[in-house]
Tab-separated table of C-alpha atoms in Angstrom:
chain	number	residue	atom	x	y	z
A	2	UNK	CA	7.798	-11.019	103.202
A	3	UNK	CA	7.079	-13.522	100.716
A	4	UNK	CA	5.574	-11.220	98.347
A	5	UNK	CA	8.808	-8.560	98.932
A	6	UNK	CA	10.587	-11.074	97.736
A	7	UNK	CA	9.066	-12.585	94.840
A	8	UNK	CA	8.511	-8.781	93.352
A	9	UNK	CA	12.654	-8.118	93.877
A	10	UNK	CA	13.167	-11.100	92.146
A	11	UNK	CA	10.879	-10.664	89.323
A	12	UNK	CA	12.834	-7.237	89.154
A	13	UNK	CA	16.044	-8.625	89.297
A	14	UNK	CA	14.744	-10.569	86.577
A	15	UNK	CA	13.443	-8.219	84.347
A	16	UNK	CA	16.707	-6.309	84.731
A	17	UNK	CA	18.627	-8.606	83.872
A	18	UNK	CA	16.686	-9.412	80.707
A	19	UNK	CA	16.745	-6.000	79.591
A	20	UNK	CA	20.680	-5.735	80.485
A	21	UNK	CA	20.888	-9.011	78.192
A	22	UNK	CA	19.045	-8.076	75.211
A	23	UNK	CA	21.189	-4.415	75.076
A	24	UNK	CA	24.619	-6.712	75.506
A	25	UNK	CA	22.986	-8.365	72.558
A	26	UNK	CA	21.846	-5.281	70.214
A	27	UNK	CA	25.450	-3.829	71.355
A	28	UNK	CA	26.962	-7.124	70.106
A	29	UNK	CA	24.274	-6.731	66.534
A	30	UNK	CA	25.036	-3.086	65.838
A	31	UNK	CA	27.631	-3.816	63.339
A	32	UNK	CA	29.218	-1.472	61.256
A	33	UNK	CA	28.980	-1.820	57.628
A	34	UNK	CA	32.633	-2.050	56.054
A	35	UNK	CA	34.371	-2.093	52.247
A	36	UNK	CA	32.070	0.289	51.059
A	37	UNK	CA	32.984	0.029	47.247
A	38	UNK	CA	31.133	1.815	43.959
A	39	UNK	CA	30.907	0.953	40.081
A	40	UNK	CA	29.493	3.367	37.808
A	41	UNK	CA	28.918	2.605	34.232
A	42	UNK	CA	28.055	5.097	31.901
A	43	UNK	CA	26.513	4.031	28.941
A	44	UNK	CA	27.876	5.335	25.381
A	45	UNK	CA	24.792	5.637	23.242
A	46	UNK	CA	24.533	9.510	24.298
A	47	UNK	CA	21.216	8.668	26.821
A	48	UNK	CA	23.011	10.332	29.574
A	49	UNK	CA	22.294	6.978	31.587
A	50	UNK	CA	24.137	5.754	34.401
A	51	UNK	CA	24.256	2.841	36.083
A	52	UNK	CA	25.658	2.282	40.001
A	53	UNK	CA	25.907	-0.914	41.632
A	54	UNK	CA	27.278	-0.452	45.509
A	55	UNK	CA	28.338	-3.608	47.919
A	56	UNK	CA	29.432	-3.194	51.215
A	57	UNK	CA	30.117	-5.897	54.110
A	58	UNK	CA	26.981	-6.210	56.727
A	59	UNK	CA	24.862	-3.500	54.544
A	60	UNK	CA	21.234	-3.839	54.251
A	61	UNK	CA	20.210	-0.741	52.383
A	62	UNK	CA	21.675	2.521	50.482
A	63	UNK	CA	21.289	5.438	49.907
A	64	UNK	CA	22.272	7.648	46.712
A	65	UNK	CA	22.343	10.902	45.526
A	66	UNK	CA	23.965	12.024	42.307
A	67	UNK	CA	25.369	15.321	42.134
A	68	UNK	CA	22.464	17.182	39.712
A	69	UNK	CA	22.175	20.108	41.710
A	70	UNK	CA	18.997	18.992	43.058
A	71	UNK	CA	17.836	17.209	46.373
A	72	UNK	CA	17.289	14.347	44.826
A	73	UNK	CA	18.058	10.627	46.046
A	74	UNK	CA	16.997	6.551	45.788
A	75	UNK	CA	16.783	4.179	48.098
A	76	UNK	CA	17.884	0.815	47.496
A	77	UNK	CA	18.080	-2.399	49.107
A	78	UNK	CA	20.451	-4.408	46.511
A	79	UNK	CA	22.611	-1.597	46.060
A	80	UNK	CA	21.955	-0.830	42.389
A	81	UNK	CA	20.360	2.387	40.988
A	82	UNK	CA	20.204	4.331	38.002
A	83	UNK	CA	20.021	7.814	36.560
A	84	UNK	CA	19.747	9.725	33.579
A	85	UNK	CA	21.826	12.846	33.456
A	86	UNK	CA	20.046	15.829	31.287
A	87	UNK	CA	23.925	17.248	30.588
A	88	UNK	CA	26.962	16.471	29.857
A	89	UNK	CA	29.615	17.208	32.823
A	90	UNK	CA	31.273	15.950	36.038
A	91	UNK	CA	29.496	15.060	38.845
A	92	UNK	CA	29.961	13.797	42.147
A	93	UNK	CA	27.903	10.912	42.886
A	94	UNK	CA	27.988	9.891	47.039
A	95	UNK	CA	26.103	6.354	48.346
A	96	UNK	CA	25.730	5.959	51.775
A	97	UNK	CA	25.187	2.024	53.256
A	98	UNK	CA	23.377	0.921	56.670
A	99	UNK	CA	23.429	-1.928	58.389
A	100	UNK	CA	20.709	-3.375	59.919
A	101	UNK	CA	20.713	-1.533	62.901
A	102	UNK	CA	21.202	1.826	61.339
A	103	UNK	CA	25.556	2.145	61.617
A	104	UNK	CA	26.726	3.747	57.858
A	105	UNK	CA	29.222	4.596	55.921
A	106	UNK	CA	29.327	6.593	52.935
A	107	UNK	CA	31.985	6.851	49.838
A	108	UNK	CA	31.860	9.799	47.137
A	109	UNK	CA	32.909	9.286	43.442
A	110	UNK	CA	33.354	12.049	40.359
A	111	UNK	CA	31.890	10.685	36.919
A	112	UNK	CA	31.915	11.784	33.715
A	113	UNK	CA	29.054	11.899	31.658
A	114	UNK	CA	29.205	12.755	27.615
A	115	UNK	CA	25.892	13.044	25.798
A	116	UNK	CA	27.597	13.617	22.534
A	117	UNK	CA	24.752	16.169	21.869
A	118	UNK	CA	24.062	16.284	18.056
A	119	UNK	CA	24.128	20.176	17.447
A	120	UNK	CA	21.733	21.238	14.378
A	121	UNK	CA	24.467	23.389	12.183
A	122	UNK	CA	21.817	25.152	10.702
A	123	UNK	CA	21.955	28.451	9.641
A	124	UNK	CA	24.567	31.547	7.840
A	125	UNK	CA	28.333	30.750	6.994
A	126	UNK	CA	30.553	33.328	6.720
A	127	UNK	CA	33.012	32.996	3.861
A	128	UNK	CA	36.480	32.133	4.796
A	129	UNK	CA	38.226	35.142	3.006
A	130	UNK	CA	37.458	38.870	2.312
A	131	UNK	CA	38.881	41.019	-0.524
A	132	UNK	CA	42.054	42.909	0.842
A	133	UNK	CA	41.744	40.844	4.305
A	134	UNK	CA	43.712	38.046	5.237
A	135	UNK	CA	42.831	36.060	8.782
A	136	UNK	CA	45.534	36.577	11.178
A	137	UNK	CA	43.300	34.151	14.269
A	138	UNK	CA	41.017	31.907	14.800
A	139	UNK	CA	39.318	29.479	16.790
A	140	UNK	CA	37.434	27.323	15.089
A	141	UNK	CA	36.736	24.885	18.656
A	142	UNK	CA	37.829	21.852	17.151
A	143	UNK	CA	39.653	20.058	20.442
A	144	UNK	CA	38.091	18.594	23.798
A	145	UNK	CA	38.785	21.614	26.043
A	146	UNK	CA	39.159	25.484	25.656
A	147	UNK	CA	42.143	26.518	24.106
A	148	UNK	CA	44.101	28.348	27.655
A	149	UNK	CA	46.652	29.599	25.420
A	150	UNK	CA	44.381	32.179	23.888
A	151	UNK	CA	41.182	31.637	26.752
A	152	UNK	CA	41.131	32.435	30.166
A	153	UNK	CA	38.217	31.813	32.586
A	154	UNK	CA	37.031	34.600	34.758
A	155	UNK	CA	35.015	33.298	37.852
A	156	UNK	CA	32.716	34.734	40.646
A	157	UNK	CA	30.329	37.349	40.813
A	158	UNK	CA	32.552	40.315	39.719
A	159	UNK	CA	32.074	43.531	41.672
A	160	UNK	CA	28.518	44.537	42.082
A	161	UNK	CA	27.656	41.578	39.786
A	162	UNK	CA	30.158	42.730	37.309
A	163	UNK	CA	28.884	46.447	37.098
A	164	UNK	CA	25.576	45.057	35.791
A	165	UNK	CA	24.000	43.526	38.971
A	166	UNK	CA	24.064	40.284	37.328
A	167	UNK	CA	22.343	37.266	39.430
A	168	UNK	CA	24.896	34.584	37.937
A	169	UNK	CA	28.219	32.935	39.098
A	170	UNK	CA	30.825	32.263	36.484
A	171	UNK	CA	32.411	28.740	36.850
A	172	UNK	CA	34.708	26.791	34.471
A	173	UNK	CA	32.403	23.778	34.497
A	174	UNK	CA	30.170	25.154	32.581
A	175	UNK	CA	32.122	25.249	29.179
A	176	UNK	CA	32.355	22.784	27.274
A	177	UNK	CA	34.568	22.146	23.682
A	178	UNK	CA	33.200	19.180	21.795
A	179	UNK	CA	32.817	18.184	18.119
A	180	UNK	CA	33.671	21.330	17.005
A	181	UNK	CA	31.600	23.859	18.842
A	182	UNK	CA	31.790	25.713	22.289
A	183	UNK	CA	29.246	25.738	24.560
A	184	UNK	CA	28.470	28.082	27.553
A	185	UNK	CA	25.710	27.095	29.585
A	186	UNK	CA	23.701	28.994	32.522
A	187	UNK	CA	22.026	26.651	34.652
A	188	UNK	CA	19.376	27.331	37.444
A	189	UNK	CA	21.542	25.879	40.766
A	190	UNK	CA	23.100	27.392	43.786
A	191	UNK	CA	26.625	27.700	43.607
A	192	UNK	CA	28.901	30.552	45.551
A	193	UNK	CA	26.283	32.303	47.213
A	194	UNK	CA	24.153	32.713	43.766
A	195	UNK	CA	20.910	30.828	42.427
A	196	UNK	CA	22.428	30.633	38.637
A	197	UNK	CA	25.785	29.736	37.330
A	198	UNK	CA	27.331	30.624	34.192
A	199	UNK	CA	30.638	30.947	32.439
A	200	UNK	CA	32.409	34.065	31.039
A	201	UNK	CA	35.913	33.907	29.122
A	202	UNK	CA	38.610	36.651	27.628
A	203	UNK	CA	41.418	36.910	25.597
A	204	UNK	CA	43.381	39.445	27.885
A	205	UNK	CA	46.826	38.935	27.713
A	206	UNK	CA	46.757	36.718	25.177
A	207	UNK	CA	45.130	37.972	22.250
A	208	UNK	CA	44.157	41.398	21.554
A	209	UNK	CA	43.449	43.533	17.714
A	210	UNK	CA	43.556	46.838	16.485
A	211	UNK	CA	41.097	47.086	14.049
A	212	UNK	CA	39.981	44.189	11.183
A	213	UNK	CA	37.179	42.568	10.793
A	214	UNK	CA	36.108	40.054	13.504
A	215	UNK	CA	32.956	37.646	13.817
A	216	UNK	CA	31.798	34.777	15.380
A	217	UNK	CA	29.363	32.395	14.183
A	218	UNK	CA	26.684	30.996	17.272
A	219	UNK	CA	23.259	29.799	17.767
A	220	UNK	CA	22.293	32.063	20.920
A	221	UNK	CA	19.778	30.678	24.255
A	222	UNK	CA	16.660	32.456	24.922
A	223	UNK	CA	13.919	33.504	27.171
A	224	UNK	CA	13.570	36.105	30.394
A	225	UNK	CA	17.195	37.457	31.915
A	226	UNK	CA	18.793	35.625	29.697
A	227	UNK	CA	22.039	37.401	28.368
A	228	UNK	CA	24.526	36.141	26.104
A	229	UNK	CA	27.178	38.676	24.655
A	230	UNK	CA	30.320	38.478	21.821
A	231	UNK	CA	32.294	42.048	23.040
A	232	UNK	CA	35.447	44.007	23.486
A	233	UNK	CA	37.743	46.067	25.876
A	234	UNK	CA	40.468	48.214	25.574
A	235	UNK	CA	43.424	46.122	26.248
A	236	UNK	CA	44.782	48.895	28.795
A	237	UNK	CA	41.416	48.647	31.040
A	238	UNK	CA	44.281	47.507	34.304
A	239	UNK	CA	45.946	50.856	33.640
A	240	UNK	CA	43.049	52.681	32.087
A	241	UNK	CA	39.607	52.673	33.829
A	242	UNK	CA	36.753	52.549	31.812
A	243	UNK	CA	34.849	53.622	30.106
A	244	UNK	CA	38.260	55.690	29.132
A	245	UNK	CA	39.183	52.484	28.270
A	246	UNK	CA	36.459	51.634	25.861
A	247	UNK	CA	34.219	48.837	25.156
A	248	UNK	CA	32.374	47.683	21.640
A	249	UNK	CA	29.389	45.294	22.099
A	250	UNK	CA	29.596	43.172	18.795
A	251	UNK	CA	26.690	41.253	20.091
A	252	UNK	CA	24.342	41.268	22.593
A	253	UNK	CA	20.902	40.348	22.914
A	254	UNK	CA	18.236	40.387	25.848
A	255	UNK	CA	15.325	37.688	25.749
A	256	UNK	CA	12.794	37.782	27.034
A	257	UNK	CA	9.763	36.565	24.085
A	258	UNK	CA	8.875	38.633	20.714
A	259	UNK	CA	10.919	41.632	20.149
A	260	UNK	CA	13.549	40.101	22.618
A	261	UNK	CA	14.473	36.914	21.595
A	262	UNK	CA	14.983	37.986	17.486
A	263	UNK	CA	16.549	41.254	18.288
A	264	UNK	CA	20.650	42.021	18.032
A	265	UNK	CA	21.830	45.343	19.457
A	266	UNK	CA	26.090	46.781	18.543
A	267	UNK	CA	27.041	49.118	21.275
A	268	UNK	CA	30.176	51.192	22.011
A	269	UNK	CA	30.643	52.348	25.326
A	270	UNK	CA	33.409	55.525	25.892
A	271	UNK	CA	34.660	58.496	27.812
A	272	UNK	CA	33.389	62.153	26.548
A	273	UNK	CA	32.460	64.187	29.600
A	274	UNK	CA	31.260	61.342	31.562
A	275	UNK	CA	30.076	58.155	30.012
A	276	UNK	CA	28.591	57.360	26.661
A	277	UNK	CA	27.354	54.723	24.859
A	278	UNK	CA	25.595	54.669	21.915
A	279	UNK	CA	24.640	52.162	19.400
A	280	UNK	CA	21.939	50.297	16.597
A	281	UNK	CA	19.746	46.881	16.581
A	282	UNK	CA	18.072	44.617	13.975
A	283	UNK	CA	15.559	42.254	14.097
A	284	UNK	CA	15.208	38.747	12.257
A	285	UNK	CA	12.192	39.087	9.750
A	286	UNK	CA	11.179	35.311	11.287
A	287	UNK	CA	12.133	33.230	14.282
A	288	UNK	CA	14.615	33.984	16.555
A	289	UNK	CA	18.409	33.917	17.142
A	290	UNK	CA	17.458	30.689	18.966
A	291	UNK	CA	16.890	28.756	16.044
A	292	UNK	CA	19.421	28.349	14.161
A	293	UNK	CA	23.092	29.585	13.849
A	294	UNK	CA	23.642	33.586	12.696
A	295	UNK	CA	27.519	35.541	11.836
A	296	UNK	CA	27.978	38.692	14.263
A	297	UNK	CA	30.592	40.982	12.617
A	298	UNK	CA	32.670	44.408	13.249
A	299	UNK	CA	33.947	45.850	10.380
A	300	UNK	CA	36.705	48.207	12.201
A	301	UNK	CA	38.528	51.202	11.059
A	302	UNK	CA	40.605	54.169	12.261
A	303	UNK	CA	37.330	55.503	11.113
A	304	UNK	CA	34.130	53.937	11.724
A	305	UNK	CA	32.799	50.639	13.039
A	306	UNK	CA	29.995	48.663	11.324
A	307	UNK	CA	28.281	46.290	12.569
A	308	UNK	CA	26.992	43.295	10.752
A	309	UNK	CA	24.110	40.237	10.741
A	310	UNK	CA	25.292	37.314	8.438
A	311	UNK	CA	27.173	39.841	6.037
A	312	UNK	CA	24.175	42.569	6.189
A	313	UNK	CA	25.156	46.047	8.151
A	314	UNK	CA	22.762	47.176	10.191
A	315	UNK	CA	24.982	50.283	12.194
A	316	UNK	CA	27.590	52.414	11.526
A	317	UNK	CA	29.746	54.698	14.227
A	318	UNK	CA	32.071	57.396	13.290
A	319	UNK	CA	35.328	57.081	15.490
A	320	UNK	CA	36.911	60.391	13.919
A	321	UNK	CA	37.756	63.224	16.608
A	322	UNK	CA	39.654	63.597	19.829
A	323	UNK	CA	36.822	62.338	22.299
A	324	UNK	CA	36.678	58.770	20.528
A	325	UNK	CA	40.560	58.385	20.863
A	326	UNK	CA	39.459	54.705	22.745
A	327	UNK	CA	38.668	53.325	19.505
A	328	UNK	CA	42.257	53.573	18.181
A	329	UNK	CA	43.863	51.532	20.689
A	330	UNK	CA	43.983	47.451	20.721
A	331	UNK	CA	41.126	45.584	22.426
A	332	UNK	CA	40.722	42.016	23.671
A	333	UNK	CA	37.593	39.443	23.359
A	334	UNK	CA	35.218	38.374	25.686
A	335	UNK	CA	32.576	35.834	25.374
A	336	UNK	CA	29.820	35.517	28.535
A	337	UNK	CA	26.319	34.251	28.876
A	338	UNK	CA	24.634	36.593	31.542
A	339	UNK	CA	21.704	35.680	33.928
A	340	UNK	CA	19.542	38.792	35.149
A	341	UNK	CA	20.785	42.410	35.169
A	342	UNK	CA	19.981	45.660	35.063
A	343	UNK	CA	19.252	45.368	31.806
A	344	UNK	CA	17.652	42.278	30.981
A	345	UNK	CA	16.353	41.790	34.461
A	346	UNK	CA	15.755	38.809	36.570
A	347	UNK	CA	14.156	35.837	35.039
A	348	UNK	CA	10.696	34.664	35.737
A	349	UNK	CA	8.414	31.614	35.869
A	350	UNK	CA	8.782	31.001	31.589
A	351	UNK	CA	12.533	30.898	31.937
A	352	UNK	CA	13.575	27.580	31.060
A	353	UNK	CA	16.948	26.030	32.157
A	354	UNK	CA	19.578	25.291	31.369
A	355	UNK	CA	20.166	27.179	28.261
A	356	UNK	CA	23.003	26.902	25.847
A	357	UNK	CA	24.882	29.728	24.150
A	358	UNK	CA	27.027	27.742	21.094
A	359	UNK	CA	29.409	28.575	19.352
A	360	UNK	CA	31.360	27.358	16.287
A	361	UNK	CA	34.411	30.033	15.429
A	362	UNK	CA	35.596	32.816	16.032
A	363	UNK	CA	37.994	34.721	13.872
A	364	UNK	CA	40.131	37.875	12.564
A	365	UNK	CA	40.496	39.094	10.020
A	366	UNK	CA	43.210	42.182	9.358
């Protein structure tokens, strides 16, 4: 009997113990509260950011810092830092624990400017032509894209926008700044896709019949990569194409030597089916890469010529009936493709992100 009852009272005990110490981690697990953020961005163009976090009864953090990437830091005074490689908005999020692992997290955009120092480089057009006077331009000169003569055209398109194209368009990756735009196709999943992009018109807004129009760039490079200054017929709602027409100004597919330094003009159109036919050149050295280049059209009710920093290179005869697409007004596109039928997908040597600049655009009539 005695031994019964010295083992129910060691239990009683040693239940009572354990009932006291969970009343006390009950009573510990607090909650960590006021979860507040401060970012500052530093101005000397590193891309650096700094991010101190406080928060009542927190012991650690947690960051991550909107890249695109998996990426986080520990810390256990609540600062951190990061360099960004780009400029652009992110959305930075910091999660605090207590002690005994309660948390609370807080998200916050930023906005980081790199004031990247573009290399201007390269061919400049002159600013008049003989029996031509400029009736548009663009030369890029505020701190966003101009919506009055832009518009943004997002997604994936239909079947990758007839091309099979691996990219999807966003606005937040244009940029406007010290003069130049800048389209840039990034390796990151976004909308179902593993690149993003950004692709803009004039539809609506802006569209020519005939005159000379050009755009001065420095173009990206390397394996699926697809940047392209075109055209369609301004009635392509109404008009399907290819009835409705389409003139390539610019296009090139990289992709290494003979890629990467080589400029095709194309004109797409409706003759018993569809057609397309067009010309290419190809820098003596380096590649479009390096340094800025002019892309022209010369346009006519009779021919279109095609031009490399004032130097034709292809000619197309729009005379006759089955070219009557090329007589009708067209709108401007600008887009920087990833992958496609035509440039396919792009492989290991494909470096990200890469930048399609521009500096102006204009028209001349």
């Amino acid at each position: 009997m005695k031994i019964q009852t010295s083992f129910r009272n060691w239990l009683l005990m040693v239940t009572l113990l354990i009932f006291n110490l969970s009343c006390k981690k009950q009573l510990n697990a607090v909650e960590p509260t006021n979860l507040q953020l401060v970012a500052t961005v530093s101005n000397d163009g590193s891309g650096r950011v700094d991010f101190v976090a406080t928060a009542t009864n927190a012991s650690r953090y947690l960051y991550s810092f909107g890249q695109g990437t998996n990426e986080s830091i520990r810390s256990t005074d609540g600062k951190a830092f990061t360099i960004y490689a780009e400029s652009g908005t992110y959305t930075v999020k910091v999660i605090a624990y207590s002690s005994s692992d309660k948390s609370v997290e807080l998200t916050q955009q930023i906005i980081v400017d790199k004031n990247e120092v573009i290399d201007n480089t390269g061919y400049i057009s002159p600013e008049t032509y003989p029996g031509l006077t400029l009736v548009w331009q663009d030369e890029f000169n505020g701190t966003e894209l101009d919506t009055k003569f832009w518009n943004f055209e997002e997604g994936n398109g239909t079947e990758g926008w007839g091309n099979w194209e691996l990219q999807y368009y966003r606005k937040e990756n244009t940029r406007v700044h010290n003069g130049y735009l800048t389209i840039t196709a990034k390796k990151e999943s976004f909308g179902g896709k593993e690149y993003t992009s950004s692709r803009l018109t004039t539809e609506a807004k802006k569209d020519f019949l005939y005159g000379r129009i050009e755009m001065r760039a420095k173009l990206p490079k390397g394996q699926g990569i697809w940047p392209a200054f075109w055209a369609l017929g301004a009635n392509i709602r109404t008009t399907p194409w290819p009835f409705s027409g389409e003139i390539d100004i610019m296009e090139m597919v990289g992709g290494g030597p003979g890629k990467d330094n080589t400029l095709h003009g194309t004109v797409h159109y409706e003759d018993g089916g569809h057609k397309y036919i067009g010309g290419s050149t190809t820098l003596q050295t380096g590649d479009f890469y390096d340094k800025f280049h002019v892309f022209s059209i010369v346009w006519t009710a009779n021919s279109i010529k095609w031009y490399l920093d004032n130097v034709e290179y292809y000619s197309f005869d729009t005379t006759g009936a089955n070219k009557d697409e090329f007589r009708r007004p067209y709108f401007l596109l600008l887009n920087l493709a990833v992958g496609g039928n035509w440039p396919g997908a792009p492989n290991a040597n494909t470096v990200f992100p890469q930048k399609y600049i521009v500096d102006y655009v204009r028209v001349f009539q």
